PDB file of C-alpha atoms in Angstrom:
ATOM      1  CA  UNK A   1     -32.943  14.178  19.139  1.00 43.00           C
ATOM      2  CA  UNK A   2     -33.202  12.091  15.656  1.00 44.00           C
ATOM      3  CA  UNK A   3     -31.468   8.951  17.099  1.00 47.00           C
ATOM      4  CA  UNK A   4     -30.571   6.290  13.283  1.00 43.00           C
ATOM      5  CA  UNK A   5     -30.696   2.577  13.679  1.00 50.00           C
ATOM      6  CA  UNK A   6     -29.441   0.854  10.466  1.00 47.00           C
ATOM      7  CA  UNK A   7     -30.661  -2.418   9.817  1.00 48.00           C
ATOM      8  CA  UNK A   8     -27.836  -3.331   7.800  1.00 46.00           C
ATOM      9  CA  UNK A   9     -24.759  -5.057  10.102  1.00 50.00           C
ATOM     10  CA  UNK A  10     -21.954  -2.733  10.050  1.00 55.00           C
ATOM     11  CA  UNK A  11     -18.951  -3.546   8.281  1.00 56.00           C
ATOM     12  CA  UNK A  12     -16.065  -4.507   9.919  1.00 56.00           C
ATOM     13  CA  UNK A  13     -12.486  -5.162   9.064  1.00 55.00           C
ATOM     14  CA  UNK A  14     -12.817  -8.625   8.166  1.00 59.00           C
ATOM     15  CA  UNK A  15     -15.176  -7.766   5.608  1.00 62.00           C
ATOM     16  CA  UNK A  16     -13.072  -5.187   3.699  1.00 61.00           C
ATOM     17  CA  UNK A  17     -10.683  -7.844   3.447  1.00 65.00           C
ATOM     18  CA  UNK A  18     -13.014 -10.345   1.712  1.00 74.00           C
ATOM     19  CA  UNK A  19     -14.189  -7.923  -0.785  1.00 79.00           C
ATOM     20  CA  UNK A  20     -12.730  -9.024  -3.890  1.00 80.00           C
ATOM     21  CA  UNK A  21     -12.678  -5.814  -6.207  1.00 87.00           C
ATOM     22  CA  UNK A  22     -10.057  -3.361  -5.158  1.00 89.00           C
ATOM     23  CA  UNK A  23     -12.481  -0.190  -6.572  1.00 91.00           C
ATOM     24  CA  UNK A  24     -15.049  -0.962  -4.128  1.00 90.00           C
ATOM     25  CA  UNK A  25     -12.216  -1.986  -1.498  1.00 90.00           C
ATOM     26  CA  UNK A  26     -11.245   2.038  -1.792  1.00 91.00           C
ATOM     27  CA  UNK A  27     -14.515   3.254  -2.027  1.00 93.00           C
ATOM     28  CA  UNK A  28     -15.198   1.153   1.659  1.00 92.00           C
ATOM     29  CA  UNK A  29     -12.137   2.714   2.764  1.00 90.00           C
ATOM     30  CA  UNK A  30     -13.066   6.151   1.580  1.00 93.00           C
ATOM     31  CA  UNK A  31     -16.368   5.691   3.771  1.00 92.00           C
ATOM     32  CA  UNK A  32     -14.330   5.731   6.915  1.00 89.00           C
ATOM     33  CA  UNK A  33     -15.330   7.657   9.741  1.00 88.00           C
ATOM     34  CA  UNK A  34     -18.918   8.421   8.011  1.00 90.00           C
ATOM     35  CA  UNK A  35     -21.330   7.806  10.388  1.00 87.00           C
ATOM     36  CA  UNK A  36     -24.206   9.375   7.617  1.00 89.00           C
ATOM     37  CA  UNK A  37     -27.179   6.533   7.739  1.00 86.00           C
ATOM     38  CA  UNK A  38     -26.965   5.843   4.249  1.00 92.00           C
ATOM     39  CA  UNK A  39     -22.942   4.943   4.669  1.00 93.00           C
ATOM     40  CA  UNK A  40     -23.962   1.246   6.233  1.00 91.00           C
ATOM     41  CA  UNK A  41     -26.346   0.359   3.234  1.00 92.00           C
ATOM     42  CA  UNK A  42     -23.479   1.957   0.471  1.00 94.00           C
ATOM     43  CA  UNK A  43     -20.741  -0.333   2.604  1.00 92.00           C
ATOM     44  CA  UNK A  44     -22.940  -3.418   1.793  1.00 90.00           C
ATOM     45  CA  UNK A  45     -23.889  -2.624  -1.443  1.00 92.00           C
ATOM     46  CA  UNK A  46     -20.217  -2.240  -2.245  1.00 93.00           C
ATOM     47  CA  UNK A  47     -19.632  -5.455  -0.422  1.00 90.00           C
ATOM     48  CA  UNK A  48     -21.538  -7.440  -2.948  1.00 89.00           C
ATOM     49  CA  UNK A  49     -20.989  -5.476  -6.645  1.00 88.00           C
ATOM     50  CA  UNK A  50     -20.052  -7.623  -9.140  1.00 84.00           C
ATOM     51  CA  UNK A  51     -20.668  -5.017 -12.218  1.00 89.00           C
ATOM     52  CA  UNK A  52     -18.129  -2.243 -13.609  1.00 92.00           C
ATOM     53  CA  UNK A  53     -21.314  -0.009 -14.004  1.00 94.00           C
ATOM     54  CA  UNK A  54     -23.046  -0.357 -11.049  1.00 94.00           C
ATOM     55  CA  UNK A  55     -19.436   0.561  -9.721  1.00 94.00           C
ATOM     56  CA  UNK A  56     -19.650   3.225 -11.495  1.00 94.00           C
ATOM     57  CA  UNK A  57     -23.174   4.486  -9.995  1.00 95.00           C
ATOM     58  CA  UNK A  58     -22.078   3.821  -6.281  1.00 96.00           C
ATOM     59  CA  UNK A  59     -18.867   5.540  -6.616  1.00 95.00           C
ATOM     60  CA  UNK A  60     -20.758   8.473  -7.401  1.00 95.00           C
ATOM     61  CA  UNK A  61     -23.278   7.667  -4.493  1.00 96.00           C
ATOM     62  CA  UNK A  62     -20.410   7.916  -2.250  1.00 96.00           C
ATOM     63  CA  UNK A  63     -18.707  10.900  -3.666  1.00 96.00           C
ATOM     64  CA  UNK A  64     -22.366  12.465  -3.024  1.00 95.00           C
ATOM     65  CA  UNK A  65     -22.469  10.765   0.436  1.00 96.00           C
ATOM     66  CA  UNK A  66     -19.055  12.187   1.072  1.00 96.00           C
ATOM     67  CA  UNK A  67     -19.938  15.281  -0.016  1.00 95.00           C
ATOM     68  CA  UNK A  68     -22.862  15.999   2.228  1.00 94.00           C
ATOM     69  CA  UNK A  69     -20.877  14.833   5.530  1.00 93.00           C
ATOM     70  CA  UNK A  70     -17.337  16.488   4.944  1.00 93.00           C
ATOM     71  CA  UNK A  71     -18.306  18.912   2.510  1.00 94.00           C
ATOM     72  CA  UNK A  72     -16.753  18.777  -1.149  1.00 94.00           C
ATOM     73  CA  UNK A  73     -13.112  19.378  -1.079  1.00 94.00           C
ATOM     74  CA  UNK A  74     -13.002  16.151   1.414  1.00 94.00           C
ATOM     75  CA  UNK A  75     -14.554  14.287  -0.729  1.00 94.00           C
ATOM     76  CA  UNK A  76     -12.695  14.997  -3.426  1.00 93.00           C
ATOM     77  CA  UNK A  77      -9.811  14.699  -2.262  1.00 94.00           C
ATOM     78  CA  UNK A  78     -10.737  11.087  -0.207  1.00 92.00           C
ATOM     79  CA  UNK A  79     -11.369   9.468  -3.669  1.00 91.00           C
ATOM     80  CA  UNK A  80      -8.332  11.081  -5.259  1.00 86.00           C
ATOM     81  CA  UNK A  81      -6.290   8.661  -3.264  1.00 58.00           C
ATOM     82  CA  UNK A  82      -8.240   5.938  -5.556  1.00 50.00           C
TER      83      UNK A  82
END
């Protein structure tokens, strides 16, 4: 069995809280429950973007990411709340 360690911490509670754009606050949210290796490395990317575009590229990195776990219409319909 394929058995994942990420080397990234995961993201806790606390650390939603301190992120200061609400976007990338949703787009953490949206992540929940995800347990697809790349999720921890998009959480802490997310964590630290500072740039509308790069925003921009990561919320489609998640819709992907999203899309691939739960299959499309859960995707969709986890960043519609946004």
């Amino acid at each position: 069995m394929f058995q994942y360690e990420c080397s990234v911490p995961p993201c806790n509670a606390a650390d939603v809280r301190r992120i200061k754009d609400p976007q990338a606050r949703l787009l953490v949210d949206a992540l929940e429950g995800c347990c697809h290796p790349r999720a921890e490395r998009l959480r802490a990317r997310l964590q630290t973007c500072h740039d509308a575009d790069e925003l921009q590229a990561l919320r489609a990195e998640v819709l992907n990411l999203l899309a691939l776990s739960f299959g499309r219409p859960e995707a969709e319909s986890r960043l519609q709340l946004q």
